Amino acid sequence: MIIQSVELVALPGAPDYQEKIYRAHMDTGEDIDLFQQHWDVPLPPESLIGLTPEEARRKRAERMLASAGLH
């Protein structure tokens, strides 16, 4: 499964701190909610196109560790 596009989607009724989620549209026609937007870890949705969901999650984890100075 490869990500074809990603959009930031607000969850109805979610508290403000939850912001938005990254919703990926896969090449299989399926939509997958990848992860929550994180205000201090800017990750452009278009940077996830062409990745698998696992690669996208790994990329986000690496970005979060780098911003925390742990990577």
mmCIF file of N, CA and C in Angstrom:
data_model
loop_
_atom_site.group_PDB
_atom_site.id
_atom_site.type_symbol
_atom_site.label_atom_id
_atom_site.label_comp_id
_atom_site.label_asym_id
_atom_site.label_seq_id
_atom_site.Cartn_x
_atom_site.Cartn_y
_atom_site.Cartn_z
ATOM 1 N N MET A 1 0.839 -1.182 0.000
ATOM 2 C CA MET A 1 0.000 0.000 0.000
ATOM 3 C C MET A 1 0.884 1.245 0.000
ATOM 4 N N ILE A 2 0.637 2.124 -0.948
ATOM 5 C CA ILE A 2 1.415 3.353 -1.076
ATOM 6 C C ILE A 2 0.485 4.554 -0.925
ATOM 7 N N ILE A 3 0.978 5.567 -0.227
ATOM 8 C CA ILE A 3 0.205 6.794 -0.021
ATOM 9 C C ILE A 3 0.179 7.602 -1.311
ATOM 10 N N GLN A 4 -1.038 7.930 -1.777
ATOM 11 C CA GLN A 4 -1.186 8.743 -2.983
ATOM 12 C C GLN A 4 -1.379 10.215 -2.653
ATOM 13 N N SER A 5 -2.070 10.503 -1.557
ATOM 14 C CA SER A 5 -2.239 11.884 -1.118
ATOM 15 C C SER A 5 -2.531 11.883 0.369
ATOM 16 N N VAL A 6 -2.297 13.039 0.987
ATOM 17 C CA VAL A 6 -2.517 13.182 2.425
ATOM 18 C C VAL A 6 -3.177 14.529 2.669
ATOM 19 N N GLU A 7 -4.155 14.544 3.564
ATOM 20 C CA GLU A 7 -4.764 15.811 3.955
ATOM 21 C C GLU A 7 -4.856 15.884 5.467
ATOM 22 N N LEU A 8 -4.810 17.111 5.964
ATOM 23 C CA LEU A 8 -5.021 17.335 7.388
ATOM 24 C C LEU A 8 -6.511 17.496 7.609
ATOM 25 N N VAL A 9 -7.070 16.680 8.495
ATOM 26 C CA VAL A 9 -8.512 16.650 8.713
ATOM 27 C C VAL A 9 -8.809 16.943 10.185
ATOM 28 N N ALA A 10 -9.712 17.864 10.422
ATOM 29 C CA ALA A 10 -10.150 18.150 11.789
ATOM 30 C C ALA A 10 -11.153 17.082 12.210
ATOM 31 N N LEU A 11 -10.991 16.569 13.407
ATOM 32 C CA LEU A 11 -11.921 15.567 13.916
ATOM 33 C C LEU A 11 -13.112 16.272 14.551
ATOM 34 N N PRO A 12 -14.325 15.914 14.175
ATOM 35 C CA PRO A 12 -15.489 16.557 14.775
ATOM 36 C C PRO A 12 -15.566 16.273 16.269
ATOM 37 N N GLY A 13 -15.757 17.325 17.042
ATOM 38 C CA GLY A 13 -15.908 17.164 18.479
ATOM 39 C C GLY A 13 -14.611 16.933 19.241
ATOM 40 N N ALA A 14 -13.472 16.965 18.549
ATOM 41 C CA ALA A 14 -12.204 16.735 19.236
ATOM 42 C C ALA A 14 -11.799 17.978 20.017
ATOM 43 N N PRO A 15 -11.129 17.793 21.149
ATOM 44 C CA PRO A 15 -10.652 18.951 21.904
ATOM 45 C C PRO A 15 -9.593 19.720 21.109
ATOM 46 N N ASP A 16 -9.417 20.991 21.426
ATOM 47 C CA ASP A 16 -8.488 21.846 20.685
ATOM 48 C C ASP A 16 -7.079 21.275 20.612
ATOM 49 N N TYR A 17 -6.616 20.654 21.699
ATOM 50 C CA TYR A 17 -5.230 20.167 21.711
ATOM 51 C C TYR A 17 -4.997 19.038 20.710
ATOM 52 N N GLN A 18 -6.071 18.410 20.239
ATOM 53 C CA GLN A 18 -5.892 17.318 19.279
ATOM 54 C C GLN A 18 -5.635 17.822 17.872
ATOM 55 N N GLU A 19 -5.908 19.123 17.638
ATOM 56 C CA GLU A 19 -5.644 19.706 16.325
ATOM 57 C C GLU A 19 -6.306 18.888 15.217
ATOM 58 N N LYS A 20 -5.477 18.331 14.348
ATOM 59 C CA LYS A 20 -5.971 17.589 13.191
ATOM 60 C C LYS A 20 -5.216 16.275 13.073
ATOM 61 N N ILE A 21 -5.718 15.423 12.185
ATOM 62 C CA ILE A 21 -5.028 14.163 11.896
ATOM 63 C C ILE A 21 -4.597 14.149 10.429
ATOM 64 N N TYR A 22 -3.569 13.373 10.160
ATOM 65 C CA TYR A 22 -3.128 13.148 8.787
ATOM 66 C C TYR A 22 -3.927 11.972 8.247
ATOM 67 N N ARG A 23 -4.758 12.228 7.248
ATOM 68 C CA ARG A 23 -5.547 11.169 6.623
ATOM 69 C C ARG A 23 -4.927 10.877 5.252
ATOM 70 N N ALA A 24 -4.478 9.649 5.090
ATOM 71 C CA ALA A 24 -3.811 9.230 3.850
ATOM 72 C C ALA A 24 -4.784 8.509 2.945
ATOM 73 N N HIS A 25 -4.731 8.842 1.682
ATOM 74 C CA HIS A 25 -5.507 8.156 0.659
ATOM 75 C C HIS A 25 -4.539 7.212 -0.066
ATOM 76 N N MET A 26 -4.822 5.918 0.056
ATOM 77 C CA MET A 26 -3.905 4.894 -0.429
ATOM 78 C C MET A 26 -4.177 4.529 -1.888
ATOM 79 N N ASP A 27 -3.193 3.889 -2.514
ATOM 80 C CA ASP A 27 -3.355 3.459 -3.901
ATOM 81 C C ASP A 27 -4.377 2.334 -4.038
ATOM 82 N N THR A 28 -4.807 1.753 -2.929
ATOM 83 C CA THR A 28 -5.818 0.690 -2.942
ATOM 84 C C THR A 28 -7.235 1.266 -2.896
ATOM 85 N N GLY A 29 -7.343 2.605 -2.739
ATOM 86 C CA GLY A 29 -8.641 3.238 -2.603
ATOM 87 C C GLY A 29 -9.064 3.404 -1.151
ATOM 88 N N GLU A 30 -8.275 2.851 -0.249
ATOM 89 C CA GLU A 30 -8.565 2.911 1.184
ATOM 90 C C GLU A 30 -8.043 4.229 1.767
ATOM 91 N N ASP A 31 -8.715 4.723 2.810
ATOM 92 C CA ASP A 31 -8.240 5.880 3.563
ATOM 93 C C ASP A 31 -7.773 5.398 4.930
ATOM 94 N N ILE A 32 -6.612 5.891 5.375
ATOM 95 C CA ILE A 32 -6.046 5.496 6.661
ATOM 96 C C ILE A 32 -5.701 6.760 7.440
ATOM 97 N N ASP A 33 -6.088 6.807 8.705
ATOM 98 C CA ASP A 33 -5.664 7.892 9.584
ATOM 99 C C ASP A 33 -4.295 7.508 10.138
ATOM 100 N N LEU A 34 -3.277 8.271 9.744
ATOM 101 C CA LEU A 34 -1.901 7.930 10.106
ATOM 102 C C LEU A 34 -1.550 8.325 11.532
ATOM 103 N N PHE A 35 -1.706 9.611 11.840
ATOM 104 C CA PHE A 35 -1.326 10.117 13.151
ATOM 105 C C PHE A 35 -1.833 11.526 13.318
ATOM 106 N N GLN A 36 -1.730 12.017 14.547
ATOM 107 C CA GLN A 36 -2.178 13.355 14.895
ATOM 108 C C GLN A 36 -1.146 14.393 14.478
ATOM 109 N N GLN A 37 -1.618 15.567 14.120
ATOM 110 C CA GLN A 37 -0.719 16.681 13.841
ATOM 111 C C GLN A 37 -0.066 17.113 15.152
ATOM 112 N N HIS A 38 1.193 17.458 15.090
ATOM 113 C CA HIS A 38 1.915 17.880 16.281
ATOM 114 C C HIS A 38 2.437 19.282 16.034
ATOM 115 N N TRP A 39 2.019 20.248 16.853
ATOM 116 C CA TRP A 39 2.326 21.652 16.586
ATOM 117 C C TRP A 39 3.814 21.947 16.496
ATOM 118 N N ASP A 40 4.652 21.232 17.247
ATOM 119 C CA ASP A 40 6.082 21.543 17.227
ATOM 120 C C ASP A 40 6.883 20.634 16.306
ATOM 121 N N VAL A 41 6.202 19.796 15.544
ATOM 122 C CA VAL A 41 6.884 18.918 14.588
ATOM 123 C C VAL A 41 6.233 19.121 13.222
ATOM 124 N N PRO A 42 6.605 20.208 12.531
ATOM 125 C CA PRO A 42 5.985 20.455 11.229
ATOM 126 C C PRO A 42 6.360 19.360 10.222
ATOM 127 N N LEU A 43 5.353 18.749 9.656
ATOM 128 C CA LEU A 43 5.554 17.679 8.683
ATOM 129 C C LEU A 43 4.579 17.929 7.539
ATOM 130 N N PRO A 44 5.068 18.457 6.410
ATOM 131 C CA PRO A 44 4.161 18.743 5.299
ATOM 132 C C PRO A 44 3.473 17.469 4.813
ATOM 133 N N PRO A 45 2.149 17.480 4.668
ATOM 134 C CA PRO A 45 1.440 16.283 4.213
ATOM 135 C C PRO A 45 1.999 15.732 2.897
ATOM 136 N N GLU A 46 2.404 16.631 1.998
ATOM 137 C CA GLU A 46 2.899 16.170 0.692
ATOM 138 C C GLU A 46 4.230 15.417 0.814
ATOM 139 N N SER A 47 4.929 15.564 1.949
ATOM 140 C CA SER A 47 6.199 14.848 2.123
ATOM 141 C C SER A 47 5.982 13.360 2.375
ATOM 142 N N LEU A 48 4.734 12.944 2.599
ATOM 143 C CA LEU A 48 4.428 11.538 2.873
ATOM 144 C C LEU A 48 3.978 10.772 1.634
ATOM 145 N N ILE A 49 3.761 11.477 0.541
ATOM 146 C CA ILE A 49 3.293 10.839 -0.693
ATOM 147 C C ILE A 49 4.368 9.892 -1.223
ATOM 148 N N GLY A 50 3.946 8.698 -1.614
ATOM 149 C CA GLY A 50 4.853 7.692 -2.150
ATOM 150 C C GLY A 50 5.406 6.749 -1.095
ATOM 151 N N LEU A 51 5.125 7.026 0.182
ATOM 152 C CA LEU A 51 5.596 6.169 1.265
ATOM 153 C C LEU A 51 4.518 5.154 1.630
ATOM 154 N N THR A 52 4.920 4.115 2.336
ATOM 155 C CA THR A 52 3.950 3.205 2.932
ATOM 156 C C THR A 52 3.531 3.826 4.273
ATOM 157 N N PRO A 53 2.418 3.401 4.863
ATOM 158 C CA PRO A 53 2.049 3.927 6.179
ATOM 159 C C PRO A 53 3.159 3.728 7.219
ATOM 160 N N GLU A 54 3.841 2.595 7.175
ATOM 161 C CA GLU A 54 4.919 2.329 8.130
ATOM 162 C C GLU A 54 6.059 3.322 7.948
ATOM 163 N N GLU A 55 6.424 3.608 6.693
ATOM 164 C CA GLU A 55 7.502 4.572 6.429
ATOM 165 C C GLU A 55 7.101 5.973 6.886
ATOM 166 N N ALA A 56 5.823 6.328 6.679
ATOM 167 C CA ALA A 56 5.340 7.646 7.099
ATOM 168 C C ALA A 56 5.415 7.770 8.613
ATOM 169 N N ARG A 57 5.022 6.722 9.329
ATOM 170 C CA ARG A 57 5.076 6.761 10.800
ATOM 171 C C ARG A 57 6.517 6.835 11.292
ATOM 172 N N ARG A 58 7.427 6.132 10.617
ATOM 173 C CA ARG A 58 8.847 6.170 10.987
ATOM 174 C C ARG A 58 9.419 7.578 10.745
ATOM 175 N N LYS A 59 9.033 8.185 9.623
ATOM 176 C CA LYS A 59 9.500 9.532 9.302
ATOM 177 C C LYS A 59 9.028 10.523 10.367
ATOM 178 N N ARG A 60 7.792 10.387 10.803
ATOM 179 C CA ARG A 60 7.253 11.269 11.846
ATOM 180 C C ARG A 60 8.000 11.059 13.159
ATOM 181 N N ALA A 61 8.243 9.801 13.527
ATOM 182 C CA ALA A 61 8.954 9.508 14.776
ATOM 183 C C ALA A 61 10.358 10.107 14.739
ATOM 184 N N GLU A 62 11.043 9.985 13.608
ATOM 185 C CA GLU A 62 12.384 10.551 13.479
ATOM 186 C C GLU A 62 12.337 12.069 13.621
ATOM 187 N N ARG A 63 11.325 12.698 13.019
ATOM 188 C CA ARG A 63 11.184 14.155 13.092
ATOM 189 C C ARG A 63 10.918 14.584 14.538
ATOM 190 N N MET A 64 10.094 13.825 15.255
ATOM 191 C CA MET A 64 9.785 14.160 16.652
ATOM 192 C C MET A 64 11.043 14.010 17.532
ATOM 193 N N LEU A 65 11.792 12.955 17.322
ATOM 194 C CA LEU A 65 13.025 12.752 18.095
ATOM 195 C C LEU A 65 14.035 13.846 17.806
ATOM 196 N N ALA A 66 14.147 14.240 16.534
ATOM 197 C CA ALA A 66 15.081 15.297 16.164
ATOM 198 C C ALA A 66 14.686 16.623 16.798
ATOM 199 N N SER A 67 13.391 16.921 16.830
ATOM 200 C CA SER A 67 12.962 18.184 17.418
ATOM 201 C C SER A 67 13.158 18.188 18.932
ATOM 202 N N ALA A 68 13.156 17.024 19.533
ATOM 203 C CA ALA A 68 13.375 16.924 20.973
ATOM 204 C C ALA A 68 14.867 16.847 21.305
ATOM 205 N N GLY A 69 15.698 16.827 20.258
ATOM 206 C CA GLY A 69 17.151 16.764 20.466
ATOM 207 C C GLY A 69 17.640 15.378 20.842
ATOM 208 N N LEU A 70 16.842 14.365 20.542
ATOM 209 C CA LEU A 70 17.216 12.995 20.910
ATOM 210 C C LEU A 70 17.729 12.165 19.736
ATOM 211 N N HIS A 71 17.803 12.774 18.578
ATOM 212 C CA HIS A 71 18.178 11.991 17.402
ATOM 213 C C HIS A 71 19.384 12.570 16.743
#
